[in-house]
Amino acid sequence: MRLTTALAETEARLAELAGTRKVIDGLTPPDHEPAPAQNATVYQRIVTAFNEYPGKVFRVRDLHEHLGLPTDEPSINVTRAGLGRLVRQGLLEQPGRGQYQKRT
């Protein structure tokens, strides 16, 4: 029974990592140049924030403030689009308009 549970948890984690990989690959520019390191780092920090606080509901602006990211509208919109992709991938959920949290 313990092994079955451990296997199910491992498979769920692998599926989560595969979804994250798809999102990261989607951030690669069309000419297949590697994404700038700064963008990848910001994305990783966002994913880490949701993993560290799985029950917390974030608004995009609050997430930016929490991570010390710029809160100008263009930056917020880029993050909002990325969070939308994570929702479609099944890694996050939207409990309300403009709110995001890790899917449990």
Coordinates of C-alpha atoms in Angstrom, one line a residue:
M1 CA 0.0 0.0 0.0
R2 CA 2.8 2.4 0.9
L3 CA 4.6 1.7 -2.4
T4 CA 1.4 2.3 -4.4
T5 CA 0.9 5.7 -2.7
A6 CA 4.6 6.6 -3.2
L7 CA 4.4 5.6 -6.9
A8 CA 1.2 7.7 -7.4
E9 CA 2.8 10.7 -5.7
T10 CA 6.0 10.3 -7.9
E11 CA 3.9 10.0 -11.1
A12 CA 1.9 13.1 -10.1
R13 CA 5.2 15.0 -9.5
L14 CA 6.6 13.8 -12.9
A15 CA 3.4 15.0 -14.6
E16 CA 3.8 18.4 -12.9
L17 CA 7.4 18.7 -14.0
A18 CA 6.4 17.7 -17.6
G19 CA 3.8 20.5 -17.6
T20 CA 6.3 23.0 -16.2
R21 CA 8.8 21.9 -18.9
K22 CA 6.1 22.6 -21.6
V23 CA 5.5 26.1 -20.2
I24 CA 9.3 26.8 -20.1
D25 CA 9.7 25.6 -23.6
G26 CA 6.8 27.9 -24.6
L27 CA 8.8 30.8 -23.3
T28 CA 11.6 30.2 -25.8
P29 CA 11.6 32.8 -28.6
P30 CA 10.5 31.6 -32.0
D31 CA 14.1 31.8 -33.5
H32 CA 15.0 29.1 -30.9
E33 CA 17.5 31.3 -29.1
P34 CA 17.8 30.5 -25.4
A35 CA 15.5 32.7 -23.3
P36 CA 17.4 35.4 -21.4
A37 CA 18.6 34.1 -18.1
Q38 CA 16.8 36.9 -16.2
N39 CA 13.4 35.8 -17.7
A40 CA 14.0 32.2 -16.8
T41 CA 15.1 33.2 -13.3
V42 CA 11.9 35.3 -12.8
Y43 CA 9.7 32.4 -14.0
Q44 CA 11.5 30.0 -11.6
R45 CA 10.9 32.4 -8.7
I46 CA 7.2 32.6 -9.5
V47 CA 6.9 28.8 -9.7
T48 CA 8.8 28.5 -6.5
A49 CA 6.5 31.0 -4.7
F50 CA 3.5 28.8 -5.5
N51 CA 5.3 25.7 -4.4
E52 CA 6.4 27.3 -1.1
Y53 CA 2.9 28.6 -0.4
P54 CA 0.6 26.0 -2.0
G55 CA -2.6 27.2 -0.1
K56 CA -2.0 30.9 -0.7
V57 CA -4.0 32.8 -3.2
F58 CA -2.0 35.4 -5.1
R59 CA -3.1 38.3 -7.2
V60 CA -0.5 39.1 -9.8
R61 CA 0.5 42.5 -8.3
D62 CA 0.8 40.9 -4.9
L63 CA 3.0 38.2 -6.3
H64 CA 5.2 40.8 -8.0
E65 CA 5.5 42.7 -4.7
H66 CA 6.2 39.5 -2.8
L67 CA 9.1 38.7 -5.2
G68 CA 10.4 42.3 -5.5
L69 CA 9.5 42.4 -9.2
P70 CA 8.4 45.6 -11.1
T71 CA 4.7 46.4 -10.7
D72 CA 4.3 48.3 -13.9
E73 CA 1.5 47.2 -16.2
P74 CA 3.6 45.6 -19.0
S75 CA 5.4 43.4 -16.4
I76 CA 2.2 42.5 -14.7
N77 CA 0.6 41.5 -18.1
V78 CA 3.6 39.3 -19.0
T79 CA 3.2 37.4 -15.7
R80 CA -0.6 37.3 -16.0
A81 CA -0.1 35.5 -19.4
G82 CA 2.3 33.1 -17.9
L83 CA 0.0 32.3 -15.0
G84 CA -2.8 31.7 -17.6
R85 CA -0.6 29.1 -19.2
L86 CA 0.1 27.4 -15.9
V87 CA -3.7 27.3 -15.3
R88 CA -4.3 25.7 -18.7
Q89 CA -1.5 23.2 -17.9
G90 CA -3.2 22.3 -14.7
L91 CA -0.5 23.4 -12.4
L92 CA -2.4 26.4 -11.0
E93 CA -6.1 27.1 -10.5
Q94 CA -8.1 30.4 -10.3
P95 CA -10.3 30.5 -7.3
G96 CA -11.6 33.9 -8.4
R97 CA -11.0 36.5 -11.1
G98 CA -7.4 37.6 -11.1
Q99 CA -6.5 35.1 -8.3
Y100 CA -4.1 32.2 -8.7
Q101 CA -3.0 29.4 -6.4
K102 CA -1.3 26.0 -6.7
R103 CA -3.7 23.2 -7.7
T104 CA -3.9 20.6 -5.0

